[in-house]
Short mmCIF file of C-alpha atoms in Angstrom, two decimals:
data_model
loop_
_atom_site.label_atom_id
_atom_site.label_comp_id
_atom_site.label_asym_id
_atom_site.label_seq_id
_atom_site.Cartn_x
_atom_site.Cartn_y
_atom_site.Cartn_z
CA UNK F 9 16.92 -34.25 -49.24
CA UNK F 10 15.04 -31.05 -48.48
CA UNK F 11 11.08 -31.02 -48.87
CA UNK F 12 10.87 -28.95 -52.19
CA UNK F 13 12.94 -31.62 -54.02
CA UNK F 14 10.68 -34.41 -52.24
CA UNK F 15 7.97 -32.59 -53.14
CA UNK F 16 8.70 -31.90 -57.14
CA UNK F 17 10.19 -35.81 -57.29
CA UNK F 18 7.12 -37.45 -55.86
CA UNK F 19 4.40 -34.91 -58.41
CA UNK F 20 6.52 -36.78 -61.18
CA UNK F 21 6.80 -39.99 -59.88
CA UNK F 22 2.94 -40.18 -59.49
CA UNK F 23 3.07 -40.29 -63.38
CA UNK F 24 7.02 -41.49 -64.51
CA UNK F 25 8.02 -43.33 -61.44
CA UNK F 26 11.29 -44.17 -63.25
CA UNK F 27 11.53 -41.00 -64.34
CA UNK F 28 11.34 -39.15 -60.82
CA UNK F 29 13.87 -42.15 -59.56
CA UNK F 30 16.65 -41.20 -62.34
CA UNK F 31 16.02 -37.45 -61.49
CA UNK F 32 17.21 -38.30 -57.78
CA UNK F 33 20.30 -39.82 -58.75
CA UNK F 34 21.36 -36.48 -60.60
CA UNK F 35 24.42 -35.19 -58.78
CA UNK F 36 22.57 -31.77 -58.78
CA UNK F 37 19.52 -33.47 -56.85
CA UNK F 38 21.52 -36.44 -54.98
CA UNK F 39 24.19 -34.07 -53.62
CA UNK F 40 24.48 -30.25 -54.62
CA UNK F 41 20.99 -29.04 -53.77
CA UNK F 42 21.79 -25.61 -54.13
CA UNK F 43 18.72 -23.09 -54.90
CA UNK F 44 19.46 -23.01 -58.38
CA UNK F 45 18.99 -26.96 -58.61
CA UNK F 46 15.99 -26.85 -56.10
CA UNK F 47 14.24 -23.82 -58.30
CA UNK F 48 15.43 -26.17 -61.92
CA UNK F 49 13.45 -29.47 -60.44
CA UNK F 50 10.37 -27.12 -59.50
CA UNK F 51 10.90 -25.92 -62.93
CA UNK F 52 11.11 -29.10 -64.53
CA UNK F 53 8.16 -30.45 -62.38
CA UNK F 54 6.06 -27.32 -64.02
CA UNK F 55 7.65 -28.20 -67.70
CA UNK F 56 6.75 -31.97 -67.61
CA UNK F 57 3.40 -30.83 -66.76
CA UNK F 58 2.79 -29.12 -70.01
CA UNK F 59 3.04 -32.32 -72.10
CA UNK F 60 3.52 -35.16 -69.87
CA UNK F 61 3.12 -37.62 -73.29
CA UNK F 62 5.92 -36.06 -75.19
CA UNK F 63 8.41 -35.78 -72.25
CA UNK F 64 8.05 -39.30 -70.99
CA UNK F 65 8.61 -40.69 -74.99
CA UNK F 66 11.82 -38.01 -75.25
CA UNK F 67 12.94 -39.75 -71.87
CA UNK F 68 12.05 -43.28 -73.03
CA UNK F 69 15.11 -42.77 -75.37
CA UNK F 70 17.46 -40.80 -73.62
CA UNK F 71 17.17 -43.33 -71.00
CA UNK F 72 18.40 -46.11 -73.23
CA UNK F 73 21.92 -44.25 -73.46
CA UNK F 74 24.75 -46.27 -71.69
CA UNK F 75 23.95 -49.49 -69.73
CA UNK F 76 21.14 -48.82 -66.97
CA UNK F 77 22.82 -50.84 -64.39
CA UNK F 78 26.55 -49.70 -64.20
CA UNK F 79 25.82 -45.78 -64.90
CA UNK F 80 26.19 -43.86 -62.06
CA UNK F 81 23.00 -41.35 -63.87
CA UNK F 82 21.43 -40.78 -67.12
CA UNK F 83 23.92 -37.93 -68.99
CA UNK F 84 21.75 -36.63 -71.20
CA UNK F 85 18.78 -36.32 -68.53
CA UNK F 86 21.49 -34.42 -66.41
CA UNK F 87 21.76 -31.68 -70.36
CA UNK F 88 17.97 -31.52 -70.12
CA UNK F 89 17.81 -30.44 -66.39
CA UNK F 90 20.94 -27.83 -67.18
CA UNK F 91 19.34 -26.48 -69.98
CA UNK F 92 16.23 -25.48 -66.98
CA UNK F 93 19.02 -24.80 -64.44
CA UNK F 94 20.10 -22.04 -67.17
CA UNK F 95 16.82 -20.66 -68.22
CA UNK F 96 17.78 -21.76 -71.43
CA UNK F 97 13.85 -21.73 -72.82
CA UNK F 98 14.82 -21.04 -76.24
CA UNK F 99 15.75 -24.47 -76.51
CA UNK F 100 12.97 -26.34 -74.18
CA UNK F 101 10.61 -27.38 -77.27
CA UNK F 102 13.83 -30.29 -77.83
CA UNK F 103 12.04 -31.41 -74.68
CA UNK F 104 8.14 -30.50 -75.44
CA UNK F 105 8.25 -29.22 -79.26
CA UNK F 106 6.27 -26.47 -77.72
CA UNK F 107 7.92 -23.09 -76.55
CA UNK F 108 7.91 -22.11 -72.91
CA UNK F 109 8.16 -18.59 -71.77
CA UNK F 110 8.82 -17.24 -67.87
CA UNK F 111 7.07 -13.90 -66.77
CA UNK F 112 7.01 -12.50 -63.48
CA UNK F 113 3.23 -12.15 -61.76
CA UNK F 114 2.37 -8.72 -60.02
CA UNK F 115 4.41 -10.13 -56.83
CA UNK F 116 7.39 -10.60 -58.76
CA UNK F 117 7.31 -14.26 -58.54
CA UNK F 118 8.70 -15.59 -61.70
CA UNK F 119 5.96 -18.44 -63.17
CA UNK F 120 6.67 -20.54 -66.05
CA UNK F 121 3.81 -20.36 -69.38
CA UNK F 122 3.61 -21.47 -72.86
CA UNK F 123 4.35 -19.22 -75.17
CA UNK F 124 0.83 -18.14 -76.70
CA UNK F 125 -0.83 -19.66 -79.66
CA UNK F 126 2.35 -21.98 -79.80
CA UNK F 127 1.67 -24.73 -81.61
CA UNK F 128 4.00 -27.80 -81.97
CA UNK F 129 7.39 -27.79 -83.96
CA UNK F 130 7.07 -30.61 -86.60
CA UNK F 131 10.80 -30.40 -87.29
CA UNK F 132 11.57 -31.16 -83.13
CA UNK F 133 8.79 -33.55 -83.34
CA UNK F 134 10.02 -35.39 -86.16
CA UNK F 135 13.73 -35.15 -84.41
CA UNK F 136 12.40 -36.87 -81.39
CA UNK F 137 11.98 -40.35 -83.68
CA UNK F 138 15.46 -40.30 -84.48
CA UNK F 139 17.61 -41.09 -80.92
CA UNK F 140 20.93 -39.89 -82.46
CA UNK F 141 20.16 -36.60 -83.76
CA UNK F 142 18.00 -36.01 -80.54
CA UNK F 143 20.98 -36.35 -78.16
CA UNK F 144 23.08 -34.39 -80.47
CA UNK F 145 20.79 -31.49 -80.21
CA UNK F 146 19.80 -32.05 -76.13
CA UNK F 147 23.81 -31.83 -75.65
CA UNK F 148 25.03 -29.05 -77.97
CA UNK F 149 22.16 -26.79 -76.30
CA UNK F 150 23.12 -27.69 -72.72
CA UNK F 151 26.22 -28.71 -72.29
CA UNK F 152 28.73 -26.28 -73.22
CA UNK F 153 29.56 -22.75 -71.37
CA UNK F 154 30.23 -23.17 -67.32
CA UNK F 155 27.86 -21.11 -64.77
CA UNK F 156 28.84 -18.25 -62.92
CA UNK F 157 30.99 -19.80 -59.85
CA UNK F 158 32.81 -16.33 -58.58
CA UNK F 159 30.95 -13.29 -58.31
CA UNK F 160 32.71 -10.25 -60.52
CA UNK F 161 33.73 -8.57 -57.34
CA UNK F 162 35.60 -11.32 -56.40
CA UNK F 163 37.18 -12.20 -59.75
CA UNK F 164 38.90 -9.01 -60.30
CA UNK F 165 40.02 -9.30 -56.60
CA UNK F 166 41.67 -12.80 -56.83
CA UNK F 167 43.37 -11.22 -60.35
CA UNK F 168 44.89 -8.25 -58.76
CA UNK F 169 46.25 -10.63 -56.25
CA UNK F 170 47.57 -12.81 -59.14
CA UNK F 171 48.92 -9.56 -60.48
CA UNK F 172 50.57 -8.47 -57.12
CA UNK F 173 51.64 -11.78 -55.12
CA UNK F 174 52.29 -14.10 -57.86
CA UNK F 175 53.42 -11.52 -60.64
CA UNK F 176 51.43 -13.06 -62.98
CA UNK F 177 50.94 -10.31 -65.34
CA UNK F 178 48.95 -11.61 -67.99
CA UNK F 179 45.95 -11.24 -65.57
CA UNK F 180 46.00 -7.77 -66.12
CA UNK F 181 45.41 -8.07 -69.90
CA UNK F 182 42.94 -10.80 -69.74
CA UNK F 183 40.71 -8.75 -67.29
CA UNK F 184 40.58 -5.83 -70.26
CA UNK F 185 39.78 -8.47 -72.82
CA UNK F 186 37.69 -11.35 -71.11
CA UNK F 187 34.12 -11.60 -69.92
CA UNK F 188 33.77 -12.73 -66.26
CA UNK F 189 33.03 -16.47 -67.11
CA UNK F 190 36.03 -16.77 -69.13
CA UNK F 191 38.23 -15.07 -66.30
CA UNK F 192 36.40 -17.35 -64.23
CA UNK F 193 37.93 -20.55 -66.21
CA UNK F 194 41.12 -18.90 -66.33
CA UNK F 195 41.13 -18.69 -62.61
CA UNK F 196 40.08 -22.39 -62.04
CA UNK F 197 42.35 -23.79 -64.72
CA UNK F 198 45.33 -22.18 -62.83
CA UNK F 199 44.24 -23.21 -59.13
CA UNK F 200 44.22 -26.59 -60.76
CA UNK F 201 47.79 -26.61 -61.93
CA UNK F 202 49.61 -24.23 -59.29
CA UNK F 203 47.83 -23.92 -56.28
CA UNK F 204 50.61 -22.14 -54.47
CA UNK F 205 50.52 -19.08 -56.68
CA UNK F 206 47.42 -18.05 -55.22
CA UNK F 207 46.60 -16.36 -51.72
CA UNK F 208 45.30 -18.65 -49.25
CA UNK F 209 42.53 -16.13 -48.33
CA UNK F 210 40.91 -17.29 -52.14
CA UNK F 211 41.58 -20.96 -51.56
CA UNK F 212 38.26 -21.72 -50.05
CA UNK F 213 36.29 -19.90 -52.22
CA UNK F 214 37.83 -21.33 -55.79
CA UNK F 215 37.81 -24.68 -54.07
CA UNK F 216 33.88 -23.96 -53.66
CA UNK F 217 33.80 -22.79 -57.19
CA UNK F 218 35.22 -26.27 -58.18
CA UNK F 219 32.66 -28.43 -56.05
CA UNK F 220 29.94 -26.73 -58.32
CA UNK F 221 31.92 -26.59 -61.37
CA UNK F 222 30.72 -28.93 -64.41
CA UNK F 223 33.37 -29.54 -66.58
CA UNK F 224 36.84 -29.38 -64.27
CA UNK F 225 36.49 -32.81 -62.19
CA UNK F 226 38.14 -35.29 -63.62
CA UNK F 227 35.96 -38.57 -62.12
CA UNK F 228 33.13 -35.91 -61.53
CA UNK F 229 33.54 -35.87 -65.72
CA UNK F 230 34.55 -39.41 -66.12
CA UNK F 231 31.01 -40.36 -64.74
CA UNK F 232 28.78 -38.21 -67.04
CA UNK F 233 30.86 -39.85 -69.86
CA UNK F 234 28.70 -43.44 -69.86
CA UNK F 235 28.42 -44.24 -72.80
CA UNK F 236 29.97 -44.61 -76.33
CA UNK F 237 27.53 -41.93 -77.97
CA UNK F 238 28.52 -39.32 -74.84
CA UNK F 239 32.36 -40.15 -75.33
CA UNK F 240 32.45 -39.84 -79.49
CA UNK F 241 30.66 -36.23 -78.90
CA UNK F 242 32.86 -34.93 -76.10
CA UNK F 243 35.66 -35.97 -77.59
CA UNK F 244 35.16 -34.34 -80.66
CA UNK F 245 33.44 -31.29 -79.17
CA UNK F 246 37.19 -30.88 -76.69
CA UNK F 247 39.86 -32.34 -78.12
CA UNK F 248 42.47 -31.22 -80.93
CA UNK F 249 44.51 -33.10 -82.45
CA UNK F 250 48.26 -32.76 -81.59
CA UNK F 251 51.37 -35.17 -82.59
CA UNK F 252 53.35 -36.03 -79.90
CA UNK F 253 54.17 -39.58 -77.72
CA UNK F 254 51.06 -40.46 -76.16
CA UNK F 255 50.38 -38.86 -72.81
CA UNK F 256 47.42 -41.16 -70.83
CA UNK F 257 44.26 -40.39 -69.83
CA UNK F 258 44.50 -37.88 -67.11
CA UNK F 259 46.79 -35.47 -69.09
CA UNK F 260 44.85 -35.88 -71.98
CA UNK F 261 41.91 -34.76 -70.10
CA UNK F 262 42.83 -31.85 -68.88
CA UNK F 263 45.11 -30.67 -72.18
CA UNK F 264 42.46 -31.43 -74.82
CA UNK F 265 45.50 -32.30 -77.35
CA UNK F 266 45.62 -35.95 -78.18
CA UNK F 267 46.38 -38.19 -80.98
CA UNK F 268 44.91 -41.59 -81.48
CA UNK F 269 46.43 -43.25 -79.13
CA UNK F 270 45.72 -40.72 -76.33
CA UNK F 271 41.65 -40.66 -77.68
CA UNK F 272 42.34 -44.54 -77.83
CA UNK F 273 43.14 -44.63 -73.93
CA UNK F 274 41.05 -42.43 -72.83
CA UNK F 275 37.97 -43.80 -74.41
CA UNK F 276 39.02 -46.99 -73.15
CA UNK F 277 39.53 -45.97 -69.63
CA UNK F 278 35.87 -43.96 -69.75
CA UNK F 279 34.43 -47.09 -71.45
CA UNK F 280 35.44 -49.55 -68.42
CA UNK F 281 34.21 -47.30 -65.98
CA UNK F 282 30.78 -47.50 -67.50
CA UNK F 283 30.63 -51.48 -67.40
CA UNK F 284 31.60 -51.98 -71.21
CA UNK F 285 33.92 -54.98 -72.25
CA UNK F 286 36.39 -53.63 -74.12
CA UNK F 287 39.25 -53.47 -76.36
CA UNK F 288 42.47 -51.38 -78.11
CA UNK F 289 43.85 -52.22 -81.06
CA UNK F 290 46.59 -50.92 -83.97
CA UNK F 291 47.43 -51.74 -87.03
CA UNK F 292 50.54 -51.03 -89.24
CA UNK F 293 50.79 -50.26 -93.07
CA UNK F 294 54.58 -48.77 -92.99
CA UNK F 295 57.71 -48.32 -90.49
CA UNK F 296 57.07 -44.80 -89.62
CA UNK F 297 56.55 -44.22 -86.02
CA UNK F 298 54.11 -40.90 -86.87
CA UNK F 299 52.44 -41.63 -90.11
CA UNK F 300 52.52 -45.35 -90.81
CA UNK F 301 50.33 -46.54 -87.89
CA UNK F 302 47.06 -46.19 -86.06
CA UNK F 303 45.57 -46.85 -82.96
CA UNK F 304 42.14 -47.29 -81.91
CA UNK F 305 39.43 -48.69 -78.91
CA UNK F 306 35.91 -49.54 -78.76
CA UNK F 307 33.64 -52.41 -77.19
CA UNK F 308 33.20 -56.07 -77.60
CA UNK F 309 29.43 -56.40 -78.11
CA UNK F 310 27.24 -59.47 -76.17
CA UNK F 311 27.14 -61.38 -80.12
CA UNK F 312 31.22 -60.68 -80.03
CA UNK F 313 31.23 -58.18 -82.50
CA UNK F 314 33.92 -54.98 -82.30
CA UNK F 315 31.84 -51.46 -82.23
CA UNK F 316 34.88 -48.95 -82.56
CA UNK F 317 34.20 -46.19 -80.22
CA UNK F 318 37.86 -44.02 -80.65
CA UNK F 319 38.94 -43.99 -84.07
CA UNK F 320 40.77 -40.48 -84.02
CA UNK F 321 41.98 -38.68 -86.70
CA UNK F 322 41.30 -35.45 -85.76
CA UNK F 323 37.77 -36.02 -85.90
CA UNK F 324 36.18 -38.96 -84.16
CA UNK F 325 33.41 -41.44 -85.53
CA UNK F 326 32.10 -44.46 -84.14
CA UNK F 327 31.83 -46.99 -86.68
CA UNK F 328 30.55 -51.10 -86.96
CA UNK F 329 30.30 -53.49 -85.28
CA UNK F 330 32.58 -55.37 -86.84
CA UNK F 331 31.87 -59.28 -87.19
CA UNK F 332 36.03 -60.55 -87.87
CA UNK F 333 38.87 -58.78 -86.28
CA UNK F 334 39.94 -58.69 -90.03
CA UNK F 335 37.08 -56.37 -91.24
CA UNK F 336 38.11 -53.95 -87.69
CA UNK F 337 42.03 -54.03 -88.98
CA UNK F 338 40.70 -52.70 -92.31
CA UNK F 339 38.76 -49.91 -90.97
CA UNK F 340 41.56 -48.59 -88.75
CA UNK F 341 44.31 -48.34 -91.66
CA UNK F 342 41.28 -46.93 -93.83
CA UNK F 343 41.74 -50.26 -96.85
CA UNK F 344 46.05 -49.60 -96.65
CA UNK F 345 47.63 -52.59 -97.21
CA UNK F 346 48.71 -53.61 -93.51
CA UNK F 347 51.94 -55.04 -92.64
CA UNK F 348 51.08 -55.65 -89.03
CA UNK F 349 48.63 -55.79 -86.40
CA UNK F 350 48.13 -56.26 -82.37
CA UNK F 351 46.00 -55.69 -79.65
CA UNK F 352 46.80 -53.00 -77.75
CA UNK F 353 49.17 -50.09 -78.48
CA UNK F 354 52.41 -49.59 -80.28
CA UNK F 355 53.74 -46.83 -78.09
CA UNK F 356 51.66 -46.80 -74.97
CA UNK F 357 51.53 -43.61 -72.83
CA UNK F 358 54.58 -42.27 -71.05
CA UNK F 359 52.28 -41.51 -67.65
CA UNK F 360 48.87 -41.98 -67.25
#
């Protein structure tokens, strides 16, 4: 771990020791200490400075999300360090409810302020009581849109090679029409599926891209997703619905098109990862294959009690806990009169 990161963990951990020790388990911090995370945790070190109070009761509940002991790190403390790792200070008074501003001093070293006369923003204030809406907000300001992996030099090189080698010529038209990041997810995407179509000489440095990337590791994924609140809003921030046979997790994954028995899985599968006890369950109200049944998956809570986690109908809600296995049945066939029931699946993935 290199001094600056030492340095910026132990300032915080002389007033949130538990804080400063969930910071070092970020991946960013524990592994990837690039310059961009190093300059983020000095960053962060300067923000939690500013209102030390106010950040340590926001972490107080974000800190409760998934169970303490099985998580590999805290999700949503990973959004609030992105959100600094972007420079994303529109958004910091989620953390502070005050707004933070960066200038550069007459060297040209960038320093972090607050804004003047700021004052504090009831409406974030008053958000920071309520744990639900809090997260909501901390993840849909920090963690959607991918950094820039591939310099634009680069890019348009590895696409006229696409163009030329692998006669892939929609390349041609999506460099006309696409911003760099979005060529840059094209680009990984591909490398992902058909390595083979692209020139060795660009193999190291998309495979580099990938280490860093956020969103295109499966486990790397599979670990931020800890808990049931983090599944219900990825799951209905990526997926869209799509009937077909049920396809597993992985697919899933890296399709985005699921029906409930795919979101039933792969909730599931991200569930047992994070130390959950859990469960899958269907019910019946007709014979149709498509429209007469439904699948579902959630967690068995300690006073045995079902919370449904993957209830997927396009849109995803977590509902309960349920106390009877009866009162669970009717809230997967939505009160239909059911004909059957079972634990488990009706048509179980083809591959996982």
């Amino acid at each position: 771990m290199s001094y600056s990161i030492r340095k910026n963990l132990a300032c915080i951990g002389r007033r949130n020791r538990l804080l400063a020790d969930e910071l070092a388990k970020l991946p960013e911090i524990r592994q990837l200490q690039t310059p961009s995370s190093r300059q983020a945790l000095k960053n962060l070190t300067t923000i939690y400075g500013f209102a030390p109070t106010r950040f340590d009761q926001m972490f107080d509940g974000i800190n409760r999300i998934g169970l303490s002991n099985h998580r590999k790190y805290c999700s949503p403390l990973q959004a609030i360090f992105w959100m600094v790792q972007d420079e994303n200070w529109r958004d910091t008074d989620l953390l502070l409810g005050v707004q933070v501003i960066s200038e550069r001093d007459e060297k040209g070293h960038e320093r972090l302020l607050l804004a003047p006369e700021d004052s504090v923003s009831p409406g974030r204030l008053a958000m920071a009581t309520d744990p639900e809406d809090m997260l909501k907000q901390t993840l849909d300001a920090a963690w959607y849109g991918e950094t820039e992996l591939i310099s634009h030099t680069t890019i348009r090189l590895i696409a006229r090679r696409l163009q030329r080698q692998a006669e892939l010529e929609e390349y041609a038209l999506l460099v006309k029409r696409h911003s760099d990041r979005q060529l840059q997810n094209y680009i990984l995407n591909d490398y992902l599926r058909k390595k083979e179509v692209f020139s060795v000489k660009d193999w190291s440095t998309i495979e580099d891209a990938l280490l860093h990337c956020r969103w295109k590791g499966f486990y790397r994924v599979a670990d931020r997703l800890n808990s049931p609140e983090l599944i219900n809003h990825y799951i209905n921030e990526n997926f869209f619905f799509n009937k077909k046979p049920a396809s597993g997790v992985y697919y899933t994954f890296f399709k985005k098109r699921a029906q409930c028995t795919d979101v039933a899985y792969f909730a599931q599968f991200m569930l047992d990862r994070s130390g959950y006890r859990t469960f899958m369950r269907s019910v019946k109200w007709n014979d149709d294959p498509w429209d007469g049944l439904h699948t579902g998956a959630g967690i068995v809570c300690k006073d045995g009690r079902y919370l449904l986690v993957a209830n997927y109908t396009g849109i995803n809600a977590i509902s309960g806990p349920f106390s009877t296995v009866e009162n669970l049945d009717r809230q997967l066939s939505c009160n239909r009169a059911i004909i059957d029931s079972q634990w488990g699946a009706y048509y179980p993935p083809r591959y996982y």
